[in-house]
mmCIF file of C-alpha atoms and ligand atoms in Angstrom:
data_model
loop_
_atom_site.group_PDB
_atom_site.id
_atom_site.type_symbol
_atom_site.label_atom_id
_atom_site.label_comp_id
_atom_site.label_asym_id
_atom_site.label_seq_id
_atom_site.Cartn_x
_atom_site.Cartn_y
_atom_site.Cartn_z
ATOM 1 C CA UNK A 8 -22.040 -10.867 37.850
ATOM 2 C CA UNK A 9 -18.604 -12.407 38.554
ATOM 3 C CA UNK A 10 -16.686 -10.443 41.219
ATOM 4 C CA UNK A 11 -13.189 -11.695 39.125
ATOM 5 C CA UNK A 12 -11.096 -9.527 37.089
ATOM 6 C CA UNK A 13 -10.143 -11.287 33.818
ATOM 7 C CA UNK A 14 -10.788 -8.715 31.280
ATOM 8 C CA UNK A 15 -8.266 -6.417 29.967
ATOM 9 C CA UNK A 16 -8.823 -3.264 27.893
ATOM 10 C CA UNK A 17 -5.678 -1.471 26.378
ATOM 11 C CA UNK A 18 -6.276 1.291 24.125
ATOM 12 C CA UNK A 19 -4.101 2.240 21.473
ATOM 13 C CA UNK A 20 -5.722 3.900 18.880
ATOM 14 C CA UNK A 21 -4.000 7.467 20.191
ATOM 15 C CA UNK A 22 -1.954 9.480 17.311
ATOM 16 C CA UNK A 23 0.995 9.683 19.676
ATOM 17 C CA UNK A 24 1.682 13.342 18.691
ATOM 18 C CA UNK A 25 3.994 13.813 21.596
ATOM 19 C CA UNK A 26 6.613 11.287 19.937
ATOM 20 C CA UNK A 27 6.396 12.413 16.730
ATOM 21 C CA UNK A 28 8.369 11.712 14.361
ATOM 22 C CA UNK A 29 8.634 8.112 15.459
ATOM 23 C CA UNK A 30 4.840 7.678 15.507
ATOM 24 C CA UNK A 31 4.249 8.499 12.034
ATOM 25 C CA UNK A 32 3.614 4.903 10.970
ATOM 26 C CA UNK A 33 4.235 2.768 14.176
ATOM 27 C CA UNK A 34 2.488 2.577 17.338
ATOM 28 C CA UNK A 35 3.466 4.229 20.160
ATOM 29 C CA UNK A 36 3.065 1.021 22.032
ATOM 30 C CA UNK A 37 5.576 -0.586 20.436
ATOM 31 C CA UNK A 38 8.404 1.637 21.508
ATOM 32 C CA UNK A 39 11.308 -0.467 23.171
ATOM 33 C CA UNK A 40 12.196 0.099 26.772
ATOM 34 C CA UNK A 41 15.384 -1.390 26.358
ATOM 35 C CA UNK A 42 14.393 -4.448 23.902
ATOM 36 C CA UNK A 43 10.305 -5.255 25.136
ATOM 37 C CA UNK A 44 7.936 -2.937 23.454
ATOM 38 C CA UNK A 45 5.812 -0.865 26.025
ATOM 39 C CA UNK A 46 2.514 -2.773 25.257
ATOM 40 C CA UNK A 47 4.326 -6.029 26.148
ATOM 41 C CA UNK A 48 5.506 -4.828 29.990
ATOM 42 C CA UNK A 49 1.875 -3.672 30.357
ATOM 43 C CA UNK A 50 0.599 -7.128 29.100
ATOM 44 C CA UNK A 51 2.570 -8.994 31.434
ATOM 45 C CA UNK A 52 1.745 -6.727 34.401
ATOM 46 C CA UNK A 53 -1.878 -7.988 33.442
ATOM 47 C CA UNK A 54 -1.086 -11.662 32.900
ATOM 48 C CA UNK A 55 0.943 -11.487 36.327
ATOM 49 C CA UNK A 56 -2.273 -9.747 38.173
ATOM 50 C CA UNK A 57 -4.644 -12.666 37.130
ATOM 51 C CA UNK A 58 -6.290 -11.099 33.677
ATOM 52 C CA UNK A 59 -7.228 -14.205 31.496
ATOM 53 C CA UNK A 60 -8.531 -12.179 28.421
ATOM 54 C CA UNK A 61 -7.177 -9.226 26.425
ATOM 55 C CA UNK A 62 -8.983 -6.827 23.747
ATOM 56 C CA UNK A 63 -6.260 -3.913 22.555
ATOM 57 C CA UNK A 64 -8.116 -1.309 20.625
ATOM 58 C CA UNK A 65 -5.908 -0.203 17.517
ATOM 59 C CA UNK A 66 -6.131 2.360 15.055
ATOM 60 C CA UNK A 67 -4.572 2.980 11.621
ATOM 61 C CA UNK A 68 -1.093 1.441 11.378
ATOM 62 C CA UNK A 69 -1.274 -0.686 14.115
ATOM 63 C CA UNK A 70 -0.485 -3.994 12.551
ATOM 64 C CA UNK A 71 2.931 -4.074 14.057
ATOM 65 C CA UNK A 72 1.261 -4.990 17.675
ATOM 66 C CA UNK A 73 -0.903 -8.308 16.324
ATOM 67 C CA UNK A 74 2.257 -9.482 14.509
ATOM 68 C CA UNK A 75 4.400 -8.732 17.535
ATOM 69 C CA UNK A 76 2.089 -11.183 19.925
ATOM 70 C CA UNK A 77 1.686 -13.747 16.820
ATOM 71 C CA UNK A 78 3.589 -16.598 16.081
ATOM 72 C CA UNK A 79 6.240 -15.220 14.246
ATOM 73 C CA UNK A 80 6.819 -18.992 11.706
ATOM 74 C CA UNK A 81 9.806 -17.941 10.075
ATOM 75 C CA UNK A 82 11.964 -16.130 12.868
ATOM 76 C CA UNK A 83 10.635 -19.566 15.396
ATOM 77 C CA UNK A 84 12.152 -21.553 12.681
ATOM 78 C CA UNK A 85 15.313 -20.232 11.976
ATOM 79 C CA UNK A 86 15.968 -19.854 16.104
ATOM 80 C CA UNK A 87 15.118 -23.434 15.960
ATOM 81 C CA UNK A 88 17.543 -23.989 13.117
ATOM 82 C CA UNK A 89 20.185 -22.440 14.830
ATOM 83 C CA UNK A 90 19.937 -23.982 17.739
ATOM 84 C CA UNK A 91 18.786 -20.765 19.825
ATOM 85 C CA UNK A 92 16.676 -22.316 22.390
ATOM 86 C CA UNK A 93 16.124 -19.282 24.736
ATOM 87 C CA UNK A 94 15.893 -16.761 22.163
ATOM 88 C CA UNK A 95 12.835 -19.318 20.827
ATOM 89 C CA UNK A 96 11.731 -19.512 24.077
ATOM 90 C CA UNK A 97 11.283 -15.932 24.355
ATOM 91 C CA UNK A 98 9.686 -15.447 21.191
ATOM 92 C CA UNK A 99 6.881 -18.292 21.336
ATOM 93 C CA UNK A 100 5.863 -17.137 25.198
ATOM 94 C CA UNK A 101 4.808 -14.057 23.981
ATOM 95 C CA UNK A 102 2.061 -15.587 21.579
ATOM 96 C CA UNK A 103 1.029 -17.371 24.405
ATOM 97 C CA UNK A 104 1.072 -15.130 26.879
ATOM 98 C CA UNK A 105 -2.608 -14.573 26.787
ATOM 99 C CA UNK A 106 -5.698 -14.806 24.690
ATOM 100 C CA UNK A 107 -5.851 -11.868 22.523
ATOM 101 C CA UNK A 108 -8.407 -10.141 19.926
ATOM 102 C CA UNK A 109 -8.509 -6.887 19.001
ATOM 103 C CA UNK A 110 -11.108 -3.956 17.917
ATOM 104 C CA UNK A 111 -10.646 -0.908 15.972
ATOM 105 C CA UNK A 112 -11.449 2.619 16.917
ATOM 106 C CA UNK A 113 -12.175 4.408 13.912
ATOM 107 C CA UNK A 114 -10.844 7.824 15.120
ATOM 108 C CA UNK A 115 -9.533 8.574 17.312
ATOM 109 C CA UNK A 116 -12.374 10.607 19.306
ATOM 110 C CA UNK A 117 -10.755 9.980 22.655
ATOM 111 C CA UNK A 118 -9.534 7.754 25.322
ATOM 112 C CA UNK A 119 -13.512 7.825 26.863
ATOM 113 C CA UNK A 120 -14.581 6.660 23.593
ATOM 114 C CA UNK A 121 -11.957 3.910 22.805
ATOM 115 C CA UNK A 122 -12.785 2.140 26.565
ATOM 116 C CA UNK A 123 -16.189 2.264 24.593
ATOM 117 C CA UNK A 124 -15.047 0.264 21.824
ATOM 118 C CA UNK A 125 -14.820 -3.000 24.432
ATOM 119 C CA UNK A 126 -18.720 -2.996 25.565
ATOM 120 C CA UNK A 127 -19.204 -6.073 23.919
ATOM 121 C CA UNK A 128 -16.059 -7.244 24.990
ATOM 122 C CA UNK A 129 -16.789 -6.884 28.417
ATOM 123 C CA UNK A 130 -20.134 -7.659 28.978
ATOM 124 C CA UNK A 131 -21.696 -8.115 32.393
ATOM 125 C CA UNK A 132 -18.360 -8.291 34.111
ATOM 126 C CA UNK A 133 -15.783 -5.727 36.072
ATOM 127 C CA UNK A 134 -12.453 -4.917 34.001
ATOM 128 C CA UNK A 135 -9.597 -3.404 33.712
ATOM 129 C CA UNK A 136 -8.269 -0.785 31.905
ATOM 130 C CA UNK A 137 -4.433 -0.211 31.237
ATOM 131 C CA UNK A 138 -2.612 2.562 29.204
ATOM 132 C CA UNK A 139 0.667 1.049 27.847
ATOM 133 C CA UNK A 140 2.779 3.885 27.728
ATOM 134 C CA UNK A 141 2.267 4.847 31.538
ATOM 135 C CA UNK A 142 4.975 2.106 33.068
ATOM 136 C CA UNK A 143 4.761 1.641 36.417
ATOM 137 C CA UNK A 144 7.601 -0.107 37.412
ATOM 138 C CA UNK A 145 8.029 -1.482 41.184
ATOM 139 C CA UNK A 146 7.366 -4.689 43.363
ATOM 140 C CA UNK A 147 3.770 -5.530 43.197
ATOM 141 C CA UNK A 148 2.474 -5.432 39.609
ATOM 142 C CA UNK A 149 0.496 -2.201 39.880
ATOM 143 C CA UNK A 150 -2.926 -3.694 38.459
ATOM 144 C CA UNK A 151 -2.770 -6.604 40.912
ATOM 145 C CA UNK A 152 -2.356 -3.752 43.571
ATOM 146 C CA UNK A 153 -5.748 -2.494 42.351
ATOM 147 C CA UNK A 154 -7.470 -5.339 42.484
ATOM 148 C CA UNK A 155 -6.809 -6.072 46.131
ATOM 149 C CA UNK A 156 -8.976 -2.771 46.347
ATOM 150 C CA UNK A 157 -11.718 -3.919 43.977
ATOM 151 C CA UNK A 158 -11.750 -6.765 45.801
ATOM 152 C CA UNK A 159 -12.387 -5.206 49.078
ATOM 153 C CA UNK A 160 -14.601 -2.105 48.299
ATOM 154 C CA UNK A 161 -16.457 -3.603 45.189
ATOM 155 C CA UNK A 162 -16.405 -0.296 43.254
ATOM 156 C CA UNK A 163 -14.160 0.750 40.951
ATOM 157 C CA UNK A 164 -10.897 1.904 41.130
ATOM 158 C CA UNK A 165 -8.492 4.034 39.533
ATOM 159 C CA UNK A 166 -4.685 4.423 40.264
ATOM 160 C CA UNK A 167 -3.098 7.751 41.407
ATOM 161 C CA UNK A 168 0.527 8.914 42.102
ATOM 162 C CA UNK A 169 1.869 11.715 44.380
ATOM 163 C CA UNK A 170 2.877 14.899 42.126
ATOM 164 C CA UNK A 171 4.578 17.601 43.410
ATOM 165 C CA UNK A 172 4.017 21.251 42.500
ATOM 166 C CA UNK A 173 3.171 23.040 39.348
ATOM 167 C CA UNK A 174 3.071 19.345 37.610
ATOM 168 C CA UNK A 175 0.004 18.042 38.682
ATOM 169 C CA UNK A 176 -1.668 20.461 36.405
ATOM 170 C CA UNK A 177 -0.649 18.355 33.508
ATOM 171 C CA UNK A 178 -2.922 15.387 34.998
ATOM 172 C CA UNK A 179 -6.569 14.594 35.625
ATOM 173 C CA UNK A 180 -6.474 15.059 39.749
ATOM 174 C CA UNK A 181 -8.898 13.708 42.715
ATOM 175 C CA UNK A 182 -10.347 15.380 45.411
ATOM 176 C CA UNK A 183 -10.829 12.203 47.748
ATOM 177 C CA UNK A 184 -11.250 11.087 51.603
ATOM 178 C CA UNK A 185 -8.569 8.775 52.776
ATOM 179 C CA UNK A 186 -9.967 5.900 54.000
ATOM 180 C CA UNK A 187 -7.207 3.334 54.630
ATOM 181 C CA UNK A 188 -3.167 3.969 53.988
ATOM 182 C CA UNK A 189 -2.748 4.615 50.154
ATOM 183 C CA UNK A 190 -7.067 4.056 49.583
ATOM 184 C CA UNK A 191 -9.062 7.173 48.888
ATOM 185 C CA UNK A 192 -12.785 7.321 47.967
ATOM 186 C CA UNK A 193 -13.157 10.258 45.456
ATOM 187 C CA UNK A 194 -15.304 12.735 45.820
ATOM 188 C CA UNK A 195 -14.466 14.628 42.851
ATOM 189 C CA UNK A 196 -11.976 15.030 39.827
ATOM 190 C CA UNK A 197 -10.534 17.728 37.942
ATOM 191 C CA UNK A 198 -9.031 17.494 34.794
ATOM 192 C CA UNK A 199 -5.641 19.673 34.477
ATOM 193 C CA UNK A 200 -6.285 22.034 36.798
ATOM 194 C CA UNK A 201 -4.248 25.346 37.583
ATOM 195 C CA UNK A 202 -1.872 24.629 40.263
ATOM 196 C CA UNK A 203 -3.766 26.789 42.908
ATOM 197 C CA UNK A 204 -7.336 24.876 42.554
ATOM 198 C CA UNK A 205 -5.804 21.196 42.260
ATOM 199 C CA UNK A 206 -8.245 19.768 45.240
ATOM 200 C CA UNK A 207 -4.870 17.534 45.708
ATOM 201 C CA UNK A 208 -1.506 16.312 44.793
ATOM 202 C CA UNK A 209 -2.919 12.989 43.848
ATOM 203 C CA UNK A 210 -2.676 12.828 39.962
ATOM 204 C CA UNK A 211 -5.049 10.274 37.979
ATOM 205 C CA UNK A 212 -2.491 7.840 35.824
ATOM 206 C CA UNK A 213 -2.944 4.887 33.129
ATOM 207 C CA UNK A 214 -5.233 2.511 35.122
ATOM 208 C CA UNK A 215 -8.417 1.867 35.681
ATOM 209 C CA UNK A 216 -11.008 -0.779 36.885
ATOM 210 C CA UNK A 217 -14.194 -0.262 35.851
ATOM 211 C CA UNK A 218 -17.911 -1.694 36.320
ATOM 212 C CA UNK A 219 -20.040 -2.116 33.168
ATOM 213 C CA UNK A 220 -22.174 0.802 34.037
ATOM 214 C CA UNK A 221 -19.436 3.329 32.825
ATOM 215 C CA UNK A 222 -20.846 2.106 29.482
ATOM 216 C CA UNK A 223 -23.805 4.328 29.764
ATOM 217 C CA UNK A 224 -22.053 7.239 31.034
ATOM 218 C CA UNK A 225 -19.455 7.348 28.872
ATOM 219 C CA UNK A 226 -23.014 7.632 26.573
ATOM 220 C CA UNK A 227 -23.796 10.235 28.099
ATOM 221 C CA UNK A 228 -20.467 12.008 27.836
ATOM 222 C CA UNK A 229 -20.697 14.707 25.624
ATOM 223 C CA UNK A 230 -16.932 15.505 23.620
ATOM 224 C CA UNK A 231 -15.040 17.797 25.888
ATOM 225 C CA UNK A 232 -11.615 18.855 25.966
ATOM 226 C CA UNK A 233 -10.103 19.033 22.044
ATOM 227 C CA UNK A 234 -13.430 17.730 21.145
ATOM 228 C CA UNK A 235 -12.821 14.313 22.416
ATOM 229 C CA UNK A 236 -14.722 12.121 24.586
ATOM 230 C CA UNK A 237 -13.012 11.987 28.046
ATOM 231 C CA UNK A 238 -13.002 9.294 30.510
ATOM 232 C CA UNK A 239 -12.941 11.701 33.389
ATOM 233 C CA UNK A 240 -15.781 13.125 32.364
ATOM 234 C CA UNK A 241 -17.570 10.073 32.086
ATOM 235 C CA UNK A 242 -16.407 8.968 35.493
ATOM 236 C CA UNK A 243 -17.656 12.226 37.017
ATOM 237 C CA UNK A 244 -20.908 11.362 35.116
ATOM 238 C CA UNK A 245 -21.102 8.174 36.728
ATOM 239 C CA UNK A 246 -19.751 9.562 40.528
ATOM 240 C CA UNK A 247 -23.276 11.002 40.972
ATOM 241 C CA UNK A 248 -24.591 7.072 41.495
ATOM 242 C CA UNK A 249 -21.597 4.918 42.934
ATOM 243 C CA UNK A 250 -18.452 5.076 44.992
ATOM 244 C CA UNK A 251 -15.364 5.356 43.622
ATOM 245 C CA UNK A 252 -12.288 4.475 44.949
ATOM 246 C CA UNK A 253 -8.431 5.556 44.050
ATOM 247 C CA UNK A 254 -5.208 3.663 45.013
ATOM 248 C CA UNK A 255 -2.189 5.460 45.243
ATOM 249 C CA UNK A 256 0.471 2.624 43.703
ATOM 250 C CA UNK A 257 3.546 1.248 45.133
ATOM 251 C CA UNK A 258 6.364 2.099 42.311
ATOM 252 C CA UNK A 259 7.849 4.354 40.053
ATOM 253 C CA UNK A 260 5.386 5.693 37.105
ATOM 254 C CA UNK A 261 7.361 6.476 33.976
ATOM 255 C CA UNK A 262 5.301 8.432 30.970
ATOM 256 C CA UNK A 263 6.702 6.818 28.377
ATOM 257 C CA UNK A 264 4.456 8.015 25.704
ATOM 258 C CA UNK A 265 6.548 11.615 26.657
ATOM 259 C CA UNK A 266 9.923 11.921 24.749
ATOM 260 C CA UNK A 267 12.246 12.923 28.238
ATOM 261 C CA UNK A 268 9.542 10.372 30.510
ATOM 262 C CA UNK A 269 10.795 7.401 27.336
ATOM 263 C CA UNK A 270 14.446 8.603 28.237
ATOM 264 C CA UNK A 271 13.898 8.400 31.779
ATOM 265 C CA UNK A 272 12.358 5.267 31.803
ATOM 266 C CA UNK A 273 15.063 3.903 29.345
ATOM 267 C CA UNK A 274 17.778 4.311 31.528
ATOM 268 C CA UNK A 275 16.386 3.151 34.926
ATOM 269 C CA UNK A 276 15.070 -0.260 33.328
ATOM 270 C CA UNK A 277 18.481 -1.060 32.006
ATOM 271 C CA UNK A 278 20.359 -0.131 34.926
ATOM 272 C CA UNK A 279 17.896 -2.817 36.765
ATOM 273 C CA UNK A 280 19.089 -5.409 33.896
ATOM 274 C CA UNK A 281 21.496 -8.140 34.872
ATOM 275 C CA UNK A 282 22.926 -8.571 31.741
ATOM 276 C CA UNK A 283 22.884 -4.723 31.191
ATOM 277 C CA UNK A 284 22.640 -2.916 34.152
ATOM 278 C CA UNK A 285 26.414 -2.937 35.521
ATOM 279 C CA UNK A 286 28.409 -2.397 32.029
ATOM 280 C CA UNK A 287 25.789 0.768 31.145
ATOM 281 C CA UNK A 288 26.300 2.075 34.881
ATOM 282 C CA UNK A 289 30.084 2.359 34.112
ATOM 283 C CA UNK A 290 29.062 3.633 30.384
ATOM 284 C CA UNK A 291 26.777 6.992 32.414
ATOM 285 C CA UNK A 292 29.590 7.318 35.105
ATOM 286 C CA UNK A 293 32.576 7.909 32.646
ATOM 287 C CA UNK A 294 30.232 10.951 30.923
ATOM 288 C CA UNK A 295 31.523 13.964 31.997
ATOM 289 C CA UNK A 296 28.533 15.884 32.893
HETATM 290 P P1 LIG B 326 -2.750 10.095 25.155
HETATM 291 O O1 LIG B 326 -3.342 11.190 25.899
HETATM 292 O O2 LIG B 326 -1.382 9.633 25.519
HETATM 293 O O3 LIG B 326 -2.858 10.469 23.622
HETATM 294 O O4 LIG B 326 -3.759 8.872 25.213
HETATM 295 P P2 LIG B 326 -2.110 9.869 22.386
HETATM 296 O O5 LIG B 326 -2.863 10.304 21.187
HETATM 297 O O6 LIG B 326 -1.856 8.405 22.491
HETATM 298 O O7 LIG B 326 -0.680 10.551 22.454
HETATM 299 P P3 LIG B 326 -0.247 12.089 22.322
HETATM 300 O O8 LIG B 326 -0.701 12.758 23.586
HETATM 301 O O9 LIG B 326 -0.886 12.622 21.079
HETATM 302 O O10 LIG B 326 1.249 12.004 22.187
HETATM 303 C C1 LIG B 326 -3.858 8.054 26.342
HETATM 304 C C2 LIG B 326 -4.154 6.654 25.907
HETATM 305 O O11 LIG B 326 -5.423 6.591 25.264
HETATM 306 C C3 LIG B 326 -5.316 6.003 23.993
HETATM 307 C C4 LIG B 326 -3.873 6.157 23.588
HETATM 308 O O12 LIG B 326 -3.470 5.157 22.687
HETATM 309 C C5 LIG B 326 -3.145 6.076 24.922
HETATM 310 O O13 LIG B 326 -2.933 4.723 25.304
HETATM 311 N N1 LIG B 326 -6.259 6.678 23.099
HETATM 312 C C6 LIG B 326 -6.369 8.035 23.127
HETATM 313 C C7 LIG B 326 -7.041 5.947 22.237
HETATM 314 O O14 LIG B 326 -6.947 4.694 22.195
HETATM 315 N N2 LIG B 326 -7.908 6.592 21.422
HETATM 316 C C8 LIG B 326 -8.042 7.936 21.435
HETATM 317 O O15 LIG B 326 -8.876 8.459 20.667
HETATM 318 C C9 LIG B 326 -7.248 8.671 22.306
#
């Protein structure tokens, strides 16, 4: 078995309820922070952390993301026509930004069940897992961060963040040893717990590596929470027989698949933007809040 990561997983076959009315009949993952759809940023963050192959698992209506990393003929053309070099630039790199395919997931039956979808995929190897609309946004891409842990422990690895208060109940959380600065090995995980039994502040976010053997316990998962098939609950499945380890990451994690989180998010990406960032900081400074 090949100790490399180079396999991606991104599901996206979730209704995105929570963005609603926008998600009617386009993905989620192709919301803009500023002007890069969120499934692109997570892409490159994979590209940039040394993943060679990508499988995105769509649903219904998700045609928009295939086109989006396709050559687009027509708009290459006309840039081309035009003489817009860097805007052609910009366009082609994306279809070549990695090798691509993509799987459906029928229904959507839960994020435990759409990591299912890649078995075949994956085969005998160690992957990755990323959620597009959880941007992490800092120095170190935050999947290259995990693999220095994978690479190190040899288990699998899931990335955490530091919540504060009544908020982690909104998250799956860990109950976990520290064992180096920012490395935990779990003992346990809770799914949304009340505030008083969270076993920590450490809150379970939109990336995983995983071994092949969560294949068989996310079998063995039976549906849980609104009748879907979670991946916590497969990873607690699989707990019982290996170590498990949890990074807390380097950056700032925006939930951009959240309405105020997309807002959020939004705002501190352009600010960062050199073309952007100085003419929108005098734009928020003359509101009179
Ligand atoms: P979310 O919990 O964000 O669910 O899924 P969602 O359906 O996308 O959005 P809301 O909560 O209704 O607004 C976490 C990730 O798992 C994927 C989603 O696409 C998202 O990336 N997912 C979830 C699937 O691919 N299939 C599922 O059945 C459920």
């Amino acid at each position: 078995m090949t100790n490399k990561i180079r396999k991606a997983v991104f599901p996206a076959a979730g209704l995105g309820t929570r963005f609603l009315p926008a998600t009617k009949s386009s993905p989620k993952e192709m919301l803009p922070l500023v002007d890069k759809p969120l499934i692109q940023y997570a892409v490159e963050e994979a590209v940039e952390s040394g993943i060679e192959s990508i499988l995105i698992i769509t649903g219904r209506d998700k045609s928009a993301i295939e086109n989006h990393f396709d050559i687009s003929f027509e708009l290459e053309q006309l840039l081309q026509a035009r003489g817009k070099t860097a805007q052609f630039e910009q366009v082609r790199a994306i279809s070549d930004i990695a090798q691509i395919s993509y799987t459906r997931q029928k229904q959507a039956l839960g994020l435990g069940h759409a990591i299912y979808q890649a078995k075949a995929f994956v085969g005998e190897e160690p992957f990755a897992v990323l959620l597009a609309d959880d941007i992490v946004d800092g120095d170190d891409p935050a999947l290259s961060q995990m693999v220095n842990v994978f690479e190190k422990y040899n288990a699998p690895v899931i990335a955490t963040m530091q919540v504060e208060g009544e908020a982690i109940s909104r998250f799956g959380v860990i109950d976990a040893e520290e064992v180096e600065s920012n490395v935990y090995k779990i003992r346990d995980m809770v799914e949304k717990p009340a505030f008083e039994d969270a076993p920590s502040d450490l809150a379970i976010i939109g990336r995983y590596i995983f071994t092949p053997d969560i294949f068989p316990a996310i079998e063995k998962t039976e549906k849980g929470a609104g009748g879907e098939i979670q991946i916590t609950d497969a990873m607690r499945q699989l707990l019982k027989d290996r170590e498990f380890y949890a990074l807390k990451l380097e950056g700032t994690r925006h939930d951009a698949g959240d309405k105020l989180g997309f807002l959020i998010a939004t705002v501190e990406l352009a600010l960062k933007r050199d073309d952007l960032g100085a003419a929108f900081r005098e734009y928020l400074k003359s509101l009179k809040l």
